[in-house]
Every structure is written in C-alpha cells, then in structure tokens.
JSON list of C-alpha atoms in Angstrom, two decimals:
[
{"chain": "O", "resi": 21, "resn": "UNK", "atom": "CA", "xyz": [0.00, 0.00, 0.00]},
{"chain": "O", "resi": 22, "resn": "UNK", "atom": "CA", "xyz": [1.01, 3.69, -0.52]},
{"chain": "O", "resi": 23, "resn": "UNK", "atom": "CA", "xyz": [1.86, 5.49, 2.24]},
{"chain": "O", "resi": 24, "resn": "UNK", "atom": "CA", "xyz": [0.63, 8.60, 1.02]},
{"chain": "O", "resi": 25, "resn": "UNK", "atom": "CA", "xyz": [-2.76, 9.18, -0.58]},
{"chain": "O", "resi": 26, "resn": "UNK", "atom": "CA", "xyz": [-3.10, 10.87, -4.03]},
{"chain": "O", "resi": 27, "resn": "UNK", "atom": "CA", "xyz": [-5.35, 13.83, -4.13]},
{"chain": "O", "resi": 28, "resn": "UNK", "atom": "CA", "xyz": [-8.30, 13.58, -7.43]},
{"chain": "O", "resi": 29, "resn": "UNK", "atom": "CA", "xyz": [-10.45, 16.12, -8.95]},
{"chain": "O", "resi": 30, "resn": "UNK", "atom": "CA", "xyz": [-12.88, 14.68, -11.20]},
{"chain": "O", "resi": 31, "resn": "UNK", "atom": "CA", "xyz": [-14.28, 17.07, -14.03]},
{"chain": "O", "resi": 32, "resn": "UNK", "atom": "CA", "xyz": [-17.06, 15.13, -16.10]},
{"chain": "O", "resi": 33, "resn": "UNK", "atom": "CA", "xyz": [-20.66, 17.47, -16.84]},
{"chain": "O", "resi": 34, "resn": "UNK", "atom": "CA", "xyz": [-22.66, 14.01, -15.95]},
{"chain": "O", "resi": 35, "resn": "UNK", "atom": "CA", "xyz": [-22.93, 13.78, -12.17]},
{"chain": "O", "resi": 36, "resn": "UNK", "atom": "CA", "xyz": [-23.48, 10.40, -12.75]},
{"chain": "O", "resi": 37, "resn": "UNK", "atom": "CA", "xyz": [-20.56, 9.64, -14.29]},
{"chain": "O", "resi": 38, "resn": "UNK", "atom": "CA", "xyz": [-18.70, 11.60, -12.11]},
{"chain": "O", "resi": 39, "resn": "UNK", "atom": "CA", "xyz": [-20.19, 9.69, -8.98]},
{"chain": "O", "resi": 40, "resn": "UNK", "atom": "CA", "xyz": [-19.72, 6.06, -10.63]},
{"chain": "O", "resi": 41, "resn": "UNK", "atom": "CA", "xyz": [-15.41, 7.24, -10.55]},
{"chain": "O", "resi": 42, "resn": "UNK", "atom": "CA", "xyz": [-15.72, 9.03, -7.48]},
{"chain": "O", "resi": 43, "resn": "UNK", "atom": "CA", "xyz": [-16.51, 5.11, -6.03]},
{"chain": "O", "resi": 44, "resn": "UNK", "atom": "CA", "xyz": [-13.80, 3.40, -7.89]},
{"chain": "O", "resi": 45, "resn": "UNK", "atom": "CA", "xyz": [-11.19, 5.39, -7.12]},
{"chain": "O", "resi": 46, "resn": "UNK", "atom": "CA", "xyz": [-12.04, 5.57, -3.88]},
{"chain": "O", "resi": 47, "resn": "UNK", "atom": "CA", "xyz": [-12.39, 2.08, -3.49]},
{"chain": "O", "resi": 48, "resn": "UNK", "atom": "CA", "xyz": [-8.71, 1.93, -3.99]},
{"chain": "O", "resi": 49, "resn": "UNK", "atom": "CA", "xyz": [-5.92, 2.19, -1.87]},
{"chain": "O", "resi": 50, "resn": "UNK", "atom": "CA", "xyz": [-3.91, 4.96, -1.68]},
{"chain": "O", "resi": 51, "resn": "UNK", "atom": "CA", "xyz": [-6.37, 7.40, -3.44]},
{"chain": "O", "resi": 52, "resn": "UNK", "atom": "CA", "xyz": [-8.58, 10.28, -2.30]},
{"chain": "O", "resi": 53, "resn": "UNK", "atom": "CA", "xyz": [-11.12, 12.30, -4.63]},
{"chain": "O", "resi": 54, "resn": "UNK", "atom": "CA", "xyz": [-10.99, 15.54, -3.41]},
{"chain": "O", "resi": 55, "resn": "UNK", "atom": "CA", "xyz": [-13.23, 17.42, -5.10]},
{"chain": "O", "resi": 56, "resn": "UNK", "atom": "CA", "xyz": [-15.79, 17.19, -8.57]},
{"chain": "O", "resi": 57, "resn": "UNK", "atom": "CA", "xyz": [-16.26, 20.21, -11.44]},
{"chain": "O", "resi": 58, "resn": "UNK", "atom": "CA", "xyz": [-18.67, 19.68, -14.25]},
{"chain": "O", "resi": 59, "resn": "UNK", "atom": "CA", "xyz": [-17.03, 21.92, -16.90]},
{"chain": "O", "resi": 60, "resn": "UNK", "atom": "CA", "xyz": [-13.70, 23.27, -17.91]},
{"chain": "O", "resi": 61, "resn": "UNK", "atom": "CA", "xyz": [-13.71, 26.58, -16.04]},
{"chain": "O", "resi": 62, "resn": "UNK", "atom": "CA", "xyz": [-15.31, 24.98, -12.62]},
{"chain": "O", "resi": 63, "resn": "UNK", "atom": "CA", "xyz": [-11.88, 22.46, -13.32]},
{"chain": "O", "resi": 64, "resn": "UNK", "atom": "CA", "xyz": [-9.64, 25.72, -13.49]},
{"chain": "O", "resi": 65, "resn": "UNK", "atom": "CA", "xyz": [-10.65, 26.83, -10.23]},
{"chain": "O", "resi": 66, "resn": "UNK", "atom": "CA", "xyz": [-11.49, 23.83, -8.36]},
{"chain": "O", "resi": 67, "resn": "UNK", "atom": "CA", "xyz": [-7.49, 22.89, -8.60]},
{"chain": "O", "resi": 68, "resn": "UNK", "atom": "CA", "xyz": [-6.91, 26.52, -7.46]},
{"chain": "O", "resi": 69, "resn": "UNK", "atom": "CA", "xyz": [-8.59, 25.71, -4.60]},
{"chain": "O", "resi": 70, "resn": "UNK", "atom": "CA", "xyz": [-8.25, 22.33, -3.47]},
{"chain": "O", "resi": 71, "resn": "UNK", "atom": "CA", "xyz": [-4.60, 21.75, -5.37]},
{"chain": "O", "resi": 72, "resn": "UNK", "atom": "CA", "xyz": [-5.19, 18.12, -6.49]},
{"chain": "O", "resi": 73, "resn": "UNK", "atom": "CA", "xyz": [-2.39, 15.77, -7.66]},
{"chain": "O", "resi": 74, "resn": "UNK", "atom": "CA", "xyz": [-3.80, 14.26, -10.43]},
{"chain": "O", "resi": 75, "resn": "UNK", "atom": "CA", "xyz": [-6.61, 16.09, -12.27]},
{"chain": "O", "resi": 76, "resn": "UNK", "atom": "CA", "xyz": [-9.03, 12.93, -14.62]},
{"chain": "O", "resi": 77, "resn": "UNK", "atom": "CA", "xyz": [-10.91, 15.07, -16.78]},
{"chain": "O", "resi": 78, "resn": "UNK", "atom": "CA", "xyz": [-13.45, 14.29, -19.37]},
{"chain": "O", "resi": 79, "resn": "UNK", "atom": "CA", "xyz": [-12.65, 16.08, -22.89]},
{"chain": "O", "resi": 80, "resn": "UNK", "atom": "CA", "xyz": [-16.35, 17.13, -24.16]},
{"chain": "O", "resi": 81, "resn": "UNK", "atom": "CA", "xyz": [-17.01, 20.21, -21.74]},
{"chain": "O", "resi": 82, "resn": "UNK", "atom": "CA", "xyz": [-19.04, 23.25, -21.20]},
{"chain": "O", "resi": 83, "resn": "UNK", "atom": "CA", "xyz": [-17.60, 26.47, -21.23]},
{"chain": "O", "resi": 84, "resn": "UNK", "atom": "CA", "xyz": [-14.12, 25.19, -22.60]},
{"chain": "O", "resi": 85, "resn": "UNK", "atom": "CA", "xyz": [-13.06, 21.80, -23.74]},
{"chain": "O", "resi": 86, "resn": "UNK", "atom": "CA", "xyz": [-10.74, 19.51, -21.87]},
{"chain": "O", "resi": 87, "resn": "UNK", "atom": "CA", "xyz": [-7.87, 20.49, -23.97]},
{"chain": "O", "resi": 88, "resn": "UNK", "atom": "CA", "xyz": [-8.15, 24.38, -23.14]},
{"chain": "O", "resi": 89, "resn": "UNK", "atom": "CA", "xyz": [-8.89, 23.53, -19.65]},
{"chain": "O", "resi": 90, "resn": "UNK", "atom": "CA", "xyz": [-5.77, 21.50, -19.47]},
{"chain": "O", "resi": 91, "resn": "UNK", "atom": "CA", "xyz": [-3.43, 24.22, -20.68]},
{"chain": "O", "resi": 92, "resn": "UNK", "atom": "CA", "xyz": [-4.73, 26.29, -18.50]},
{"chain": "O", "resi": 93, "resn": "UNK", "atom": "CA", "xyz": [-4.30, 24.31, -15.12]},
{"chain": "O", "resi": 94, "resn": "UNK", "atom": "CA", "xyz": [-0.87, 23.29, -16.20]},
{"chain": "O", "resi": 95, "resn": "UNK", "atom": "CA", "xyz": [-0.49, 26.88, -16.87]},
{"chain": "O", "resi": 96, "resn": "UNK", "atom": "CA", "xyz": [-1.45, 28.13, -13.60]},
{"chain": "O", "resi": 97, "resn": "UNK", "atom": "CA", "xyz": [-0.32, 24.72, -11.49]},
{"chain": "O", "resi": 98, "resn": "UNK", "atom": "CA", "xyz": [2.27, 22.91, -13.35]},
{"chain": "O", "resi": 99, "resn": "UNK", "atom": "CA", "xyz": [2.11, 20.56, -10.22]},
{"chain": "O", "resi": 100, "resn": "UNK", "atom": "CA", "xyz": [-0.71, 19.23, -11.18]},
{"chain": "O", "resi": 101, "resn": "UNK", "atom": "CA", "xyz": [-1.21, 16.07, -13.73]},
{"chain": "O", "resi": 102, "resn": "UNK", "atom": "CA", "xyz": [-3.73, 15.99, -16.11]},
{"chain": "O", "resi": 103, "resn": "UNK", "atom": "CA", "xyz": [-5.31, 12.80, -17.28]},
{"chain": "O", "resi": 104, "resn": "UNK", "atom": "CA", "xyz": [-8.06, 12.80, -19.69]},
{"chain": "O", "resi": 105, "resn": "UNK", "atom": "CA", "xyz": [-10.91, 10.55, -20.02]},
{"chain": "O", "resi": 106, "resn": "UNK", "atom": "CA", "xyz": [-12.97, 10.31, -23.15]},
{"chain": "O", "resi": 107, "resn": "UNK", "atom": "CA", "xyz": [-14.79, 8.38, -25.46]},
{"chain": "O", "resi": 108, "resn": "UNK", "atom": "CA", "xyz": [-13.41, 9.82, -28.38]},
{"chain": "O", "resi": 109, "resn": "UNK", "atom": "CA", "xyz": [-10.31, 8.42, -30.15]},
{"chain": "O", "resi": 110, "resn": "UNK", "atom": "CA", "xyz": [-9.38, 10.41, -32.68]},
{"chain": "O", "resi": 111, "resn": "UNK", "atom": "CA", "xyz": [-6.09, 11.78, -33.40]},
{"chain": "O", "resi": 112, "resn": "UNK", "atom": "CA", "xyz": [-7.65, 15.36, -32.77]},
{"chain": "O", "resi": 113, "resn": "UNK", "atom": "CA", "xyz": [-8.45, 14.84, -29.29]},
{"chain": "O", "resi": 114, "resn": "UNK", "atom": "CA", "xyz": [-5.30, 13.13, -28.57]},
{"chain": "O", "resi": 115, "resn": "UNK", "atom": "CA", "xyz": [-2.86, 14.98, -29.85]},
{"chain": "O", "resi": 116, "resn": "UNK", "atom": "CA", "xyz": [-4.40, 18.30, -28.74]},
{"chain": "O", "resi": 117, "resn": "UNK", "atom": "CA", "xyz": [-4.26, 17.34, -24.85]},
{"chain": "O", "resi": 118, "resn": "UNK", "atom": "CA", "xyz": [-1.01, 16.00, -25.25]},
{"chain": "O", "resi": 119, "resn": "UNK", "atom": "CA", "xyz": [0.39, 19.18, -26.77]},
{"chain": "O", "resi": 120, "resn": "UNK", "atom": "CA", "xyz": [-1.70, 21.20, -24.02]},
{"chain": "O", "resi": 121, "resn": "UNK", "atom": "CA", "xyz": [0.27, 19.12, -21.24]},
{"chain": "O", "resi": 122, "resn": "UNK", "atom": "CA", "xyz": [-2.08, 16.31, -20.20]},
{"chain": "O", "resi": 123, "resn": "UNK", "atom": "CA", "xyz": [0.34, 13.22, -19.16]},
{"chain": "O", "resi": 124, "resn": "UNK", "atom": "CA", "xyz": [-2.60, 10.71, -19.84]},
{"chain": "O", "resi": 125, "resn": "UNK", "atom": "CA", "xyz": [-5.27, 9.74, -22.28]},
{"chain": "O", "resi": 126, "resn": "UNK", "atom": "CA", "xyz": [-7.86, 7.02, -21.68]},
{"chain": "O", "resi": 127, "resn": "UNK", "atom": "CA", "xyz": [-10.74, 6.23, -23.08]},
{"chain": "O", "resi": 128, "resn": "UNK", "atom": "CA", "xyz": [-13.87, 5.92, -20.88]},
{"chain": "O", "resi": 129, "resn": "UNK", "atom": "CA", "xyz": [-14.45, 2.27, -21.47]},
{"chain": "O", "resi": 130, "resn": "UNK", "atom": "CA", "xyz": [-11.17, 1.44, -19.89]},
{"chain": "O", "resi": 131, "resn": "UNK", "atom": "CA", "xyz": [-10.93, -1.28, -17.30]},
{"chain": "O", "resi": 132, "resn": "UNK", "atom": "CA", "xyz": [-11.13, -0.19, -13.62]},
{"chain": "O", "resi": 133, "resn": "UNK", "atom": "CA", "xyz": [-7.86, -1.40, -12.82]},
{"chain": "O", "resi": 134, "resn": "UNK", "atom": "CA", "xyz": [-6.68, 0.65, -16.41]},
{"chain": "O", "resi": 135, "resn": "UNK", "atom": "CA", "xyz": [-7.77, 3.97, -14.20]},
{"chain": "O", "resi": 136, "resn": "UNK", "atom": "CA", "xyz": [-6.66, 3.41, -11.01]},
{"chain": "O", "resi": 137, "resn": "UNK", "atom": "CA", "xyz": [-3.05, 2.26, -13.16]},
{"chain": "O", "resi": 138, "resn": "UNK", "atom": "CA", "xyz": [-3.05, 5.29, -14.93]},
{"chain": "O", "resi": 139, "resn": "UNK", "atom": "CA", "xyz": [-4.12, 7.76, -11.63]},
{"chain": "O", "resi": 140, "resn": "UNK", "atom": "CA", "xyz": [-0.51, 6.32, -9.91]},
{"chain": "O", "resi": 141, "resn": "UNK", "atom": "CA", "xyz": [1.32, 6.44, -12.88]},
{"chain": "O", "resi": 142, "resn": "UNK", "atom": "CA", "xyz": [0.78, 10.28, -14.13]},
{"chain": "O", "resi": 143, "resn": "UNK", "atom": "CA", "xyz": [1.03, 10.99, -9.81]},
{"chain": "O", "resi": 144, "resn": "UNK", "atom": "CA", "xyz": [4.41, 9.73, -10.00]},
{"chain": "O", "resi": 145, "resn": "UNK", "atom": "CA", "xyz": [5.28, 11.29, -13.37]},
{"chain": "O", "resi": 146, "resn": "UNK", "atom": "CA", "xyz": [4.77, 8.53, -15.94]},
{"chain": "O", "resi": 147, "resn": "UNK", "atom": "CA", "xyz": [2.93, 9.20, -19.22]},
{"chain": "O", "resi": 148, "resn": "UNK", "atom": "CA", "xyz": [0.00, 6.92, -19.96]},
{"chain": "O", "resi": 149, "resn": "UNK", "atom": "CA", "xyz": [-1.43, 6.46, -23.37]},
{"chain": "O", "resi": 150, "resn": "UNK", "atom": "CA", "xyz": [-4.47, 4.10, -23.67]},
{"chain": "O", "resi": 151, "resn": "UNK", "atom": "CA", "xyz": [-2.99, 1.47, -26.00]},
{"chain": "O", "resi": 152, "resn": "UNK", "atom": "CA", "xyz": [-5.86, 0.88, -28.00]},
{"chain": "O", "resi": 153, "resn": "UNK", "atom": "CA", "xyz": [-5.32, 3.95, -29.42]},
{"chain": "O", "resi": 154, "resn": "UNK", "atom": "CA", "xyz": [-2.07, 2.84, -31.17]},
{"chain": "O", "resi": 155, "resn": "UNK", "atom": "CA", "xyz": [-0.25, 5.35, -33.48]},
{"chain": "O", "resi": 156, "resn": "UNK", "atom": "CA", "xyz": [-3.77, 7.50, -32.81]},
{"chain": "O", "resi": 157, "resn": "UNK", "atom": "CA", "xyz": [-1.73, 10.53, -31.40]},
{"chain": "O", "resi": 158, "resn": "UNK", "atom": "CA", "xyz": [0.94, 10.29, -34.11]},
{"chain": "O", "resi": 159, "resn": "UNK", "atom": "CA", "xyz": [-1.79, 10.13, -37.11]},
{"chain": "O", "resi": 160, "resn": "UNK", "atom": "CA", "xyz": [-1.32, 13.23, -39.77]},
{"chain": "O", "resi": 161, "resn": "UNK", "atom": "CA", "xyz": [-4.75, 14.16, -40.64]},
{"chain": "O", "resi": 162, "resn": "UNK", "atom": "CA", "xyz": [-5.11, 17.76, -41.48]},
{"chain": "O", "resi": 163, "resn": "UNK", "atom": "CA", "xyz": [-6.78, 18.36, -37.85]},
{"chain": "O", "resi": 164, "resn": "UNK", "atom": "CA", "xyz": [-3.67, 17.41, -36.12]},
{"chain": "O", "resi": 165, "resn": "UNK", "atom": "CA", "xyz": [-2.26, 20.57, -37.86]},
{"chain": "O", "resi": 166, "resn": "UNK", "atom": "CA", "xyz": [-4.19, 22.85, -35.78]},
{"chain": "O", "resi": 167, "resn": "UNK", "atom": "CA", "xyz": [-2.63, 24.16, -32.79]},
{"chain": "O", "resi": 168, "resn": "UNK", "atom": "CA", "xyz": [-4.29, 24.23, -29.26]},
{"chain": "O", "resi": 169, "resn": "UNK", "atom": "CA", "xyz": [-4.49, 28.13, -29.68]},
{"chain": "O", "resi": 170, "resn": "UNK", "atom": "CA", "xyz": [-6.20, 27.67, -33.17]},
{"chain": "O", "resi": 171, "resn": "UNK", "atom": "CA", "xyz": [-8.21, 24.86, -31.35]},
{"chain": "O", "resi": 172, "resn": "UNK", "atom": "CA", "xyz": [-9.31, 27.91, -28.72]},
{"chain": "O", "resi": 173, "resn": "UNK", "atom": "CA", "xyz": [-10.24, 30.17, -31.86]},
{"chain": "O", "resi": 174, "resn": "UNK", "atom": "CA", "xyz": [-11.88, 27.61, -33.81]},
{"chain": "O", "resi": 175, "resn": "UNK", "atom": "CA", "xyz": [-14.44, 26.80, -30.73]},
{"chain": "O", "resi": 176, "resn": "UNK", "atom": "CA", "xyz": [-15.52, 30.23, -30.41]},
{"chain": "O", "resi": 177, "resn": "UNK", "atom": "CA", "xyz": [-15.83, 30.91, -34.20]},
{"chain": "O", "resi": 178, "resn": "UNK", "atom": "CA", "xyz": [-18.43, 27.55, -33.73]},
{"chain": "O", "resi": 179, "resn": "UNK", "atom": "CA", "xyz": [-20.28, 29.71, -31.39]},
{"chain": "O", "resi": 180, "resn": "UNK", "atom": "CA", "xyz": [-20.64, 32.62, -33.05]},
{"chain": "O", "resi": 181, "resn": "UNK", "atom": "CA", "xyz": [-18.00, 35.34, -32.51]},
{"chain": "O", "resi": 182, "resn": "UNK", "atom": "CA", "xyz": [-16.52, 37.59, -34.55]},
{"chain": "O", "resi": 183, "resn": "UNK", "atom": "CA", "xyz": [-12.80, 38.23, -34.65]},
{"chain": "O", "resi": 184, "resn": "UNK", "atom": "CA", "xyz": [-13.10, 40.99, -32.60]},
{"chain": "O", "resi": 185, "resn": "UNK", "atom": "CA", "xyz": [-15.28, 39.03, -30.00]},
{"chain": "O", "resi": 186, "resn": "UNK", "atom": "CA", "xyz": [-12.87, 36.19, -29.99]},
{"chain": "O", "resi": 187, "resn": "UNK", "atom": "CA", "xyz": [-9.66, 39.07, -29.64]},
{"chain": "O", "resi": 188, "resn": "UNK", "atom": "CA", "xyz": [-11.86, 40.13, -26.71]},
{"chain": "O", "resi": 189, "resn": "UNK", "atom": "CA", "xyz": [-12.21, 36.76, -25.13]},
{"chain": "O", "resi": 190, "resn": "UNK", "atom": "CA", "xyz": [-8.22, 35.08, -25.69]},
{"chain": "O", "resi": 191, "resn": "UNK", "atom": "CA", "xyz": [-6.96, 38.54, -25.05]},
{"chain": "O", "resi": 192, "resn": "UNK", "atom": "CA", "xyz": [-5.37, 38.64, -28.12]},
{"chain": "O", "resi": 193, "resn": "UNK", "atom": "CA", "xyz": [-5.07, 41.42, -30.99]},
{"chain": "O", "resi": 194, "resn": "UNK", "atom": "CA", "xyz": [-7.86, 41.18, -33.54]},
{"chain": "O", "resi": 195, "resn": "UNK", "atom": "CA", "xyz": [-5.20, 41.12, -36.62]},
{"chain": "O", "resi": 196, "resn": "UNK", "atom": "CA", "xyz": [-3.75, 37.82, -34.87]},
{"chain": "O", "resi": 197, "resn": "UNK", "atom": "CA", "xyz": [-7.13, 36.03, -34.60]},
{"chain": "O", "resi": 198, "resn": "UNK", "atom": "CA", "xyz": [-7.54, 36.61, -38.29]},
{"chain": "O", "resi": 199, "resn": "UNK", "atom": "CA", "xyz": [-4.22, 34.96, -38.98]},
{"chain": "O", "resi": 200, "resn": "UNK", "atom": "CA", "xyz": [-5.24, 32.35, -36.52]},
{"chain": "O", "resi": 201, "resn": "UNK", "atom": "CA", "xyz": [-8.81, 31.95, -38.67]},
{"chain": "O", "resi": 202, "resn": "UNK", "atom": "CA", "xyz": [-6.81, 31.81, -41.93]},
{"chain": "O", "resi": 203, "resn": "UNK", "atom": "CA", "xyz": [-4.37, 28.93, -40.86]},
{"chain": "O", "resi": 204, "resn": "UNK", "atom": "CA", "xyz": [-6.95, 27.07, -39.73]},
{"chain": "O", "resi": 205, "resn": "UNK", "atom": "CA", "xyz": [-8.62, 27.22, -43.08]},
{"chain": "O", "resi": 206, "resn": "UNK", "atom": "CA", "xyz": [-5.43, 26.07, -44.89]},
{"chain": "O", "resi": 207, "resn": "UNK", "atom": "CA", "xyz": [-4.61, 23.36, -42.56]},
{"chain": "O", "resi": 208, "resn": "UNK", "atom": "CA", "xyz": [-8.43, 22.09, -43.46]},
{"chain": "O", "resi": 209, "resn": "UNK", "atom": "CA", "xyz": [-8.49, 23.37, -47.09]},
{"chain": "O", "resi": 210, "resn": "UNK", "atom": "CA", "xyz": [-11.56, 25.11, -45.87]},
{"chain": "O", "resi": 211, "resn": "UNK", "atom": "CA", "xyz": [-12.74, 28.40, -47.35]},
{"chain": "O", "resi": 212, "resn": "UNK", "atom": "CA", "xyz": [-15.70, 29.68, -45.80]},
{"chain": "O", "resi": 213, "resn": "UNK", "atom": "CA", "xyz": [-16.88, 30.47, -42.45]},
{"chain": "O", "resi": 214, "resn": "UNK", "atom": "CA", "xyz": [-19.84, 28.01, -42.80]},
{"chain": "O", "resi": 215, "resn": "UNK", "atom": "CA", "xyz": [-17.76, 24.94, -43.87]},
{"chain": "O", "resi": 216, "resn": "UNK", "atom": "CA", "xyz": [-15.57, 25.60, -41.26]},
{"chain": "O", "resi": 217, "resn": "UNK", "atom": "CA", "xyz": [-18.21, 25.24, -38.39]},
{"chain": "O", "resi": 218, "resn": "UNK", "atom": "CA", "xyz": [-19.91, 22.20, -40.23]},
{"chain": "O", "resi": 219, "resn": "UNK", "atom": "CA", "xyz": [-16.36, 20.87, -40.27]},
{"chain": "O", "resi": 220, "resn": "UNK", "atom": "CA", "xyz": [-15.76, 21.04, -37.13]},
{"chain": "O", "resi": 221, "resn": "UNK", "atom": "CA", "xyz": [-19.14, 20.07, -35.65]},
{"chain": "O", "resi": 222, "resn": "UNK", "atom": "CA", "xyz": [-18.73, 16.54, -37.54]},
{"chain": "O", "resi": 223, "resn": "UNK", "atom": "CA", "xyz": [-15.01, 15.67, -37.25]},
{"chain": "O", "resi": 224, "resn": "UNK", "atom": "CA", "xyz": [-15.60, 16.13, -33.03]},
{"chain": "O", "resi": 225, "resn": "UNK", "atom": "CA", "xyz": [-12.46, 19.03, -32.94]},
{"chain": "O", "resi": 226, "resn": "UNK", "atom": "CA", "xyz": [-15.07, 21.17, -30.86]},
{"chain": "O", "resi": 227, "resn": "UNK", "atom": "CA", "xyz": [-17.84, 20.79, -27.71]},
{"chain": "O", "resi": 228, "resn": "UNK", "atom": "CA", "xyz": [-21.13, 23.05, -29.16]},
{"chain": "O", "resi": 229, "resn": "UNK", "atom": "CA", "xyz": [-22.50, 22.44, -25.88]}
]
C-alpha cells in the first residue's frame, strides 16, 4: 500500500458519471477524490482551490473543452497532472491534450484497474497512453495541424464570434485572430466560415455544448 494518498479532482458534466469514478477510485488504496467540477472553467478553479495531484478530466465540456482547460491548469499549477478521459479516439483529441500538457489519455471504457493504473502512474510522473489507441496521437490528418491556440479560436468561431469578440475573449489582438482563422482554413483546405463550423461540428475538434 502507498503510504501517502493521491489527491483527485474529477471534471465530467454528468454527475453520474462523475459519482460512478468518485466510487472506484475511492475504493482503492492509496487514493482520495478531493473534489468534482462539471465543466472546464469549474476544473480551473477547483485545482486553485483544493490543489489536487492528479486532475481525470473528461474532454467534451461546457464552457471550454478539456484540452483548453488543461493548458490552462498546467499553466497556472504545473504541479498538477492531467489525465483525460474520453470516449473519443481520434487523433484530434489526442494529440491536442497531449500538446496542451495532459500526461494521460484514456478512453472511458477502460478497465477499472486501467484507471486506477493510470491515476498512480501520471502521480508519480509517468505518461499513460491508452494502448488501444495505437499510433492514434501520431496520425497526420489535417486536424492534427491545428494548434491548441487555433483549437481555442476555432471553438468560439463555432459559437458565433466575430474576430473581434474572440480578440476580446483570448486577449489577443484582432489582426492575430484573423491569422489564426486563416491557418486554420489552410490546414483544413476550408474556405468559408460556414464549412468551417460544419467541419468542425462533424469531425468532433469542438464541444457546441
């Protein structure tokens, strides 16, 4: 047995899910969930606040998407591991929390024991890839292009805003966002606004809830 326990925030929007976790973790040894947040900027704060080891973190959020969250908290608490937990597999997803500083990837239908592996193994600095996802992280589809920034851009362009709004909202200048908007066109050979946002919808790059 550990000696220590690790300290958990789970960040899921289903309560359900986040409850069904909550048990398993806590049914093993050496592990302590410390806290729950049901979207990306609840997750920000949460570790502010309760300054969890080892962040598991669904990657479909509200507000911003597991990816932004995660370069945020390793941002603001580079203490902190981030493991994601998803049920989506494709390169996109992958390689964008990767590249954001998450030190795990699992999918949700992993095996208990797969979780409670992974949970000890990003606490004591390992990185965990789910190996059914192969060379899924590695794959050159022209979404893997995108950076996490022109991730950021691209979700709020899904929603609505206008390069100024969006300038407004990264903090960013508004002649940036529009270089940001026209590499993420020609890294999807897309050329119109609408396009884009079907593009995106479909492929899974970005949460429209």
């Amino acid at each position: 047995m550990s000696e220590r326990e690790i300290s958990v925030l789970l960040v899921d929007d289903h309560s359900l899910v986040r409850r069904g976790f909550r048990r398993l973790l806590e049914d093993a040894p050496g592990i302590r969930v410390v806290g729950e947040a049901s979207d990306g900027q609840e997750a920000v704060e949460a570790v502010g606040a309760l300054k969890p080891e080892v962040v598991v973190m669904d990657f479909a959020l509200q507000s911003m998407n597991g990816g932004v969250a995660t370069r945020r908290i390793r941002e603001l608490y580079p203490e902190t591991a981030v493991l994601i937990l998803s049920m989506h597999a494709e390169p996109s997803y992958v390689r964008t929390c990767l590249e954001a500083g998450a030190r795990g990837y699992l999918l949700k239908n992993a095996m208990d024991l797969e979780l409670v592996s992974a949970v000890r193994r990003v606490a004591a600095g390992e990185q965990v890839l789910d190996q059914r996802l192969g060379e899924l992280a590695e794959a050159t589809d022209p979404a893997s292009k995108l950076s996490t920034r022109e991730l950021e851009v691209l979700q709020l362009i899904v929603h609505g805003k206008s390069n100024k709004e969006i300038a407004v909202v990264l903090k960013l200048s508004v002649n940036t966002v529009s270089v940001h908007r026209a590499n993420i066109m020609q890294a999807l050979r897309i050329h119109n606004t609408a396009e884009l946002v079907v593009y995106a919808i479909r492929s899974g790059l970005v949460s429209i809830a």
